[in-house]
Amino acid sequence: MLSLFKSINQLLVASCLVMLSLFAFSSAYAHGHQEHHVNQASDMSVINGYARATFPLAKTGAAYFTLHNQGDTAKTLIGVSVSEATASEAQIHTTVMDGDVMKMRELEDGVTIGAGEKVAFESGGHHIMLLGLRKGLVEGSEVTLTLRFENSDELNIVLPVKKDEAKSHHNHH
Ligand SMILES: [Cu+2]
């Protein structure tokens, strides 16, 4: 009788250990899963970003920056959103020549930044187009953008609104 009691006790201890290890395993799994969902595009840095100041009634504007992918895998920027207080929509654009005419086109497949590479979004090339501006873009204010990458990585950036330096510099000549 005593030996039976002893073995039941051992069984309980053993099953308790199994449950403990299962619990540890499942919480570790949940933790890893959670981290994947809040993944920030931390390998991506934004250099020299700004949005170009417009006149107050302007309905479209543009934002420029350079993306530097410091990670070891290529990343694709697939979309951009803009705070609703600023504009109704943001699109990834590129500039193409149609004969002698410069035209802008939406890049619906996004832009891939290779591992270790930099891609410039600049006047006359790729840029972020802001559509449906509420009050234009006032010099000295800020624009908040969310850059969305493949694998649900996101990067929030705050850009200053500035006069186009390249253009005003060019006007001096
Ligand atoms: Cu554009």
PDB file of C-alpha atoms and ligand atoms in Angstrom:
ATOM      1  CA  MET A   1       0.000   0.000   0.000  1.00  0.00           C
ATOM      2  CA  LEU A   2       2.776   2.370   0.873  1.00  0.00           C
ATOM      3  CA  SER A   3       4.692   1.534  -2.319  1.00  0.00           C
ATOM      4  CA  LEU A   4       1.578   2.202  -4.493  1.00  0.00           C
ATOM      5  CA  PHE A   5       1.091   5.560  -2.830  1.00  0.00           C
ATOM      6  CA  LYS A   6       4.727   6.352  -3.456  1.00  0.00           C
ATOM      7  CA  SER A   7       4.505   5.564  -7.164  1.00  0.00           C
ATOM      8  CA  ILE A   8       1.351   7.687  -7.630  1.00  0.00           C
ATOM      9  CA  ASN A   9       3.170  10.514  -5.978  1.00  0.00           C
ATOM     10  CA  GLN A  10       6.069  10.078  -8.390  1.00  0.00           C
ATOM     11  CA  LEU A  11       3.651  10.009 -11.312  1.00  0.00           C
ATOM     12  CA  LEU A  12       2.121  13.293 -10.174  1.00  0.00           C
ATOM     13  CA  VAL A  13       5.543  14.896  -9.884  1.00  0.00           C
ATOM     14  CA  ALA A  14       6.475  13.639 -13.346  1.00  0.00           C
ATOM     15  CA  SER A  15       3.296  14.906 -15.029  1.00  0.00           C
ATOM     16  CA  CYS A  16       3.692  18.205 -13.262  1.00  0.00           C
ATOM     17  CA  LEU A  17       7.161  18.573 -14.738  1.00  0.00           C
ATOM     18  CA  VAL A  18       5.825  17.812 -18.225  1.00  0.00           C
ATOM     19  CA  MET A  19       3.137  20.460 -17.831  1.00  0.00           C
ATOM     20  CA  LEU A  20       5.652  22.996 -16.597  1.00  0.00           C
ATOM     21  CA  SER A  21       7.923  22.439 -19.560  1.00  0.00           C
ATOM     22  CA  LEU A  22       4.948  22.604 -21.958  1.00  0.00           C
ATOM     23  CA  PHE A  23       3.924  25.904 -20.411  1.00  0.00           C
ATOM     24  CA  ALA A  24       7.451  27.262 -20.755  1.00  0.00           C
ATOM     25  CA  PHE A  25       7.550  26.145 -24.365  1.00  0.00           C
ATOM     26  CA  SER A  26       4.180  27.696 -25.268  1.00  0.00           C
ATOM     27  CA  SER A  27       4.962  31.018 -23.612  1.00  0.00           C
ATOM     28  CA  ALA A  28       8.318  31.164 -25.410  1.00  0.00           C
ATOM     29  CA  TYR A  29       6.521  30.460 -28.668  1.00  0.00           C
ATOM     30  CA  ALA A  30       3.891  33.151 -28.009  1.00  0.00           C
ATOM     31  CA  HIS A  31       6.619  35.637 -27.164  1.00  0.00           C
ATOM     32  CA  GLY A  32       8.459  34.951 -30.414  1.00  0.00           C
ATOM     33  CA  HIS A  33       5.215  35.228 -32.357  1.00  0.00           C
ATOM     34  CA  GLN A  34       4.431  38.561 -30.742  1.00  0.00           C
ATOM     35  CA  GLU A  35       7.845  39.953 -31.645  1.00  0.00           C
ATOM     36  CA  HIS A  36       7.331  39.061 -35.263  1.00  0.00           C
ATOM     37  CA  HIS A  37       4.129  41.124 -35.383  1.00  0.00           C
ATOM     38  CA  VAL A  38       5.617  44.281 -33.921  1.00  0.00           C
ATOM     39  CA  ASN A  39       8.649  43.992 -36.182  1.00  0.00           C
ATOM     40  CA  GLN A  40      10.013  47.448 -36.906  1.00  0.00           C
ATOM     41  CA  ALA A  41      12.111  48.003 -39.994  1.00  0.00           C
ATOM     42  CA  SER A  42      15.032  48.832 -37.714  1.00  0.00           C
ATOM     43  CA  ASP A  43      17.682  47.992 -40.316  1.00  0.00           C
ATOM     44  CA  MET A  44      16.347  50.791 -42.513  1.00  0.00           C
ATOM     45  CA  SER A  45      17.474  54.339 -41.896  1.00  0.00           C
ATOM     46  CA  VAL A  46      16.118  57.513 -43.439  1.00  0.00           C
ATOM     47  CA  ILE A  47      18.600  60.186 -44.491  1.00  0.00           C
ATOM     48  CA  ASN A  48      17.948  63.835 -45.435  1.00  0.00           C
ATOM     49  CA  GLY A  49      14.174  63.549 -45.467  1.00  0.00           C
ATOM     50  CA  TYR A  50      11.906  66.525 -46.094  1.00  0.00           C
ATOM     51  CA  ALA A  51       8.604  67.463 -47.693  1.00  0.00           C
ATOM     52  CA  ARG A  52       8.605  70.368 -50.114  1.00  0.00           C
ATOM     53  CA  ALA A  53       6.703  73.448 -48.965  1.00  0.00           C
ATOM     54  CA  THR A  54       3.753  74.407 -51.157  1.00  0.00           C
ATOM     55  CA  PHE A  55       1.459  77.392 -51.495  1.00  0.00           C
ATOM     56  CA  PRO A  56      -1.525  77.177 -49.101  1.00  0.00           C
ATOM     57  CA  LEU A  57      -4.123  76.022 -51.641  1.00  0.00           C
ATOM     58  CA  ALA A  58      -1.947  73.348 -53.251  1.00  0.00           C
ATOM     59  CA  LYS A  59      -3.603  69.924 -53.434  1.00  0.00           C
ATOM     60  CA  THR A  60      -0.474  67.887 -54.188  1.00  0.00           C
ATOM     61  CA  GLY A  61       2.970  67.835 -52.615  1.00  0.00           C
ATOM     62  CA  ALA A  62       6.058  65.668 -52.573  1.00  0.00           C
ATOM     63  CA  ALA A  63       8.336  64.136 -49.950  1.00  0.00           C
ATOM     64  CA  TYR A  64      11.965  63.190 -50.503  1.00  0.00           C
ATOM     65  CA  PHE A  65      14.499  61.108 -48.574  1.00  0.00           C
ATOM     66  CA  THR A  66      17.179  58.494 -48.983  1.00  0.00           C
ATOM     67  CA  LEU A  67      16.575  54.995 -47.617  1.00  0.00           C
ATOM     68  CA  HIS A  68      19.636  53.097 -46.407  1.00  0.00           C
ATOM     69  CA  ASN A  69      19.143  49.362 -45.904  1.00  0.00           C
ATOM     70  CA  GLN A  70      21.691  48.349 -43.258  1.00  0.00           C
ATOM     71  CA  GLY A  71      20.324  44.823 -43.005  1.00  0.00           C
ATOM     72  CA  ASP A  72      21.641  41.754 -44.805  1.00  0.00           C
ATOM     73  CA  THR A  73      18.504  41.075 -46.846  1.00  0.00           C
ATOM     74  CA  ALA A  74      16.828  43.126 -49.578  1.00  0.00           C
ATOM     75  CA  LYS A  75      13.693  44.993 -48.503  1.00  0.00           C
ATOM     76  CA  THR A  76      10.870  46.289 -50.660  1.00  0.00           C
ATOM     77  CA  LEU A  77       8.966  49.458 -49.843  1.00  0.00           C
ATOM     78  CA  ILE A  78       5.438  48.515 -50.896  1.00  0.00           C
ATOM     79  CA  GLY A  79       3.396  51.440 -49.658  1.00  0.00           C
ATOM     80  CA  VAL A  80       3.297  54.720 -47.804  1.00  0.00           C
ATOM     81  CA  SER A  81       0.561  56.304 -45.753  1.00  0.00           C
ATOM     82  CA  VAL A  82       0.306  59.877 -44.534  1.00  0.00           C
ATOM     83  CA  SER A  83      -1.406  61.260 -41.439  1.00  0.00           C
ATOM     84  CA  GLU A  84      -4.997  62.206 -42.244  1.00  0.00           C
ATOM     85  CA  ALA A  85      -4.527  65.727 -40.949  1.00  0.00           C
ATOM     86  CA  THR A  86      -2.025  66.353 -43.758  1.00  0.00           C
ATOM     87  CA  ALA A  87      -3.348  64.646 -46.884  1.00  0.00           C
ATOM     88  CA  SER A  88      -5.778  62.006 -48.054  1.00  0.00           C
ATOM     89  CA  GLU A  89      -3.250  59.709 -49.720  1.00  0.00           C
ATOM     90  CA  ALA A  90       0.444  59.039 -50.329  1.00  0.00           C
ATOM     91  CA  GLN A  91       1.811  57.184 -53.354  1.00  0.00           C
ATOM     92  CA  ILE A  92       5.236  55.969 -54.446  1.00  0.00           C
ATOM     93  CA  HIS A  93       6.006  57.714 -57.741  1.00  0.00           C
ATOM     94  CA  THR A  94       8.750  57.692 -60.283  1.00  0.00           C
ATOM     95  CA  THR A  95       9.497  60.167 -63.048  1.00  0.00           C
ATOM     96  CA  VAL A  96       9.716  59.022 -66.644  1.00  0.00           C
ATOM     97  CA  MET A  97      10.408  60.883 -69.885  1.00  0.00           C
ATOM     98  CA  ASP A  98       7.630  60.659 -72.470  1.00  0.00           C
ATOM     99  CA  GLY A  99       9.359  62.237 -75.480  1.00  0.00           C
ATOM    100  CA  ASP A 100      10.368  65.663 -74.155  1.00  0.00           C
ATOM    101  CA  VAL A 101       7.773  65.650 -71.403  1.00  0.00           C
ATOM    102  CA  MET A 102       8.530  64.588 -67.823  1.00  0.00           C
ATOM    103  CA  LYS A 103       5.717  62.474 -66.448  1.00  0.00           C
ATOM    104  CA  MET A 104       5.064  60.868 -63.082  1.00  0.00           C
ATOM    105  CA  ARG A 105       3.895  57.312 -62.684  1.00  0.00           C
ATOM    106  CA  GLU A 106       2.851  55.340 -59.595  1.00  0.00           C
ATOM    107  CA  LEU A 107       5.196  52.440 -58.760  1.00  0.00           C
ATOM    108  CA  GLU A 108       2.618  49.829 -57.829  1.00  0.00           C
ATOM    109  CA  ASP A 109       5.190  47.071 -57.249  1.00  0.00           C
ATOM    110  CA  GLY A 110       7.131  49.282 -54.853  1.00  0.00           C
ATOM    111  CA  VAL A 111      10.848  49.920 -54.684  1.00  0.00           C
ATOM    112  CA  THR A 112      13.419  47.298 -53.596  1.00  0.00           C
ATOM    113  CA  ILE A 113      16.451  48.411 -51.593  1.00  0.00           C
ATOM    114  CA  GLY A 114      19.173  45.763 -51.771  1.00  0.00           C
ATOM    115  CA  ALA A 115      21.161  44.684 -48.704  1.00  0.00           C
ATOM    116  CA  GLY A 116      23.578  47.469 -47.774  1.00  0.00           C
ATOM    117  CA  GLU A 117      22.246  49.746 -50.505  1.00  0.00           C
ATOM    118  CA  LYS A 118      20.866  53.273 -50.572  1.00  0.00           C
ATOM    119  CA  VAL A 119      17.982  54.426 -52.752  1.00  0.00           C
ATOM    120  CA  ALA A 120      17.250  58.135 -53.151  1.00  0.00           C
ATOM    121  CA  PHE A 121      13.743  59.483 -53.463  1.00  0.00           C
ATOM    122  CA  GLU A 122      14.384  62.883 -55.018  1.00  0.00           C
ATOM    123  CA  SER A 123      13.033  65.507 -57.341  1.00  0.00           C
ATOM    124  CA  GLY A 124      13.129  64.152 -60.906  1.00  0.00           C
ATOM    125  CA  GLY A 125      13.312  60.511 -59.777  1.00  0.00           C
ATOM    126  CA  HIS A 126      11.465  58.319 -57.300  1.00  0.00           C
ATOM    127  CA  HIS A 127       9.491  60.387 -54.793  1.00  0.00           C
ATOM    128  CA  ILE A 128       6.560  60.179 -52.409  1.00  0.00           C
ATOM    129  CA  MET A 129       3.523  62.002 -53.798  1.00  0.00           C
ATOM    130  CA  LEU A 130       1.055  63.466 -51.331  1.00  0.00           C
ATOM    131  CA  LEU A 131      -2.447  63.799 -52.749  1.00  0.00           C
ATOM    132  CA  GLY A 132      -5.398  65.720 -51.372  1.00  0.00           C
ATOM    133  CA  LEU A 133      -3.455  68.126 -49.141  1.00  0.00           C
ATOM    134  CA  ARG A 134      -5.744  69.677 -46.522  1.00  0.00           C
ATOM    135  CA  LYS A 135      -3.961  73.001 -46.065  1.00  0.00           C
ATOM    136  CA  GLY A 136      -0.936  72.796 -48.301  1.00  0.00           C
ATOM    137  CA  LEU A 137       2.468  72.138 -46.746  1.00  0.00           C
ATOM    138  CA  VAL A 138       3.609  75.062 -44.600  1.00  0.00           C
ATOM    139  CA  GLU A 139       7.337  75.673 -44.220  1.00  0.00           C
ATOM    140  CA  GLY A 140       8.445  74.852 -40.659  1.00  0.00           C
ATOM    141  CA  SER A 141       5.666  72.313 -40.045  1.00  0.00           C
ATOM    142  CA  GLU A 142       6.070  68.512 -40.101  1.00  0.00           C
ATOM    143  CA  VAL A 143       4.681  65.606 -42.086  1.00  0.00           C
ATOM    144  CA  THR A 144       4.311  62.125 -40.576  1.00  0.00           C
ATOM    145  CA  LEU A 145       4.605  59.180 -42.952  1.00  0.00           C
ATOM    146  CA  THR A 146       4.383  55.445 -42.367  1.00  0.00           C
ATOM    147  CA  LEU A 147       6.579  53.432 -44.711  1.00  0.00           C
ATOM    148  CA  ARG A 148       5.307  49.890 -45.221  1.00  0.00           C
ATOM    149  CA  PHE A 149       7.716  47.166 -46.250  1.00  0.00           C
ATOM    150  CA  GLU A 150       7.186  43.544 -47.237  1.00  0.00           C
ATOM    151  CA  ASN A 151       6.804  41.135 -44.298  1.00  0.00           C
ATOM    152  CA  SER A 152       4.659  43.764 -42.517  1.00  0.00           C
ATOM    153  CA  ASP A 153       7.649  45.816 -41.395  1.00  0.00           C
ATOM    154  CA  GLU A 154       6.709  49.429 -40.786  1.00  0.00           C
ATOM    155  CA  LEU A 155       8.700  52.579 -40.218  1.00  0.00           C
ATOM    156  CA  ASN A 156       7.184  55.830 -38.962  1.00  0.00           C
ATOM    157  CA  ILE A 157       9.060  58.940 -39.992  1.00  0.00           C
ATOM    158  CA  VAL A 158       8.534  62.629 -39.279  1.00  0.00           C
ATOM    159  CA  LEU A 159       9.807  64.941 -42.001  1.00  0.00           C
ATOM    160  CA  PRO A 160      10.292  68.712 -41.784  1.00  0.00           C
ATOM    161  CA  VAL A 161       8.563  70.846 -44.407  1.00  0.00           C
ATOM    162  CA  LYS A 162      11.182  72.927 -46.196  1.00  0.00           C
ATOM    163  CA  LYS A 163      11.547  74.971 -49.329  1.00  0.00           C
ATOM    164  CA  ASP A 164      13.137  72.972 -52.111  1.00  0.00           C
ATOM    165  CA  GLU A 165      16.828  73.683 -51.560  1.00  0.00           C
ATOM    166  CA  ALA A 166      17.965  72.238 -54.872  1.00  0.00           C
ATOM    167  CA  LYS A 167      15.513  74.434 -56.765  1.00  0.00           C
ATOM    168  CA  SER A 168      16.206  77.691 -54.911  1.00  0.00           C
ATOM    169  CA  HIS A 169      19.933  77.064 -55.252  1.00  0.00           C
ATOM    170  CA  HIS A 170      19.488  76.543 -58.971  1.00  0.00           C
ATOM    171  CA  ASN A 171      17.563  79.842 -59.258  1.00  0.00           C
ATOM    172  CA  HIS A 172      20.621  81.797 -58.079  1.00  0.00           C
ATOM    173  CA  HIS A 173      22.501  81.015 -61.308  1.00  0.00           C
TER     174      HIS A 173
HETATM  175 CU    CU B   1       4.563  62.365 -58.267  1.00  0.00          CU
END
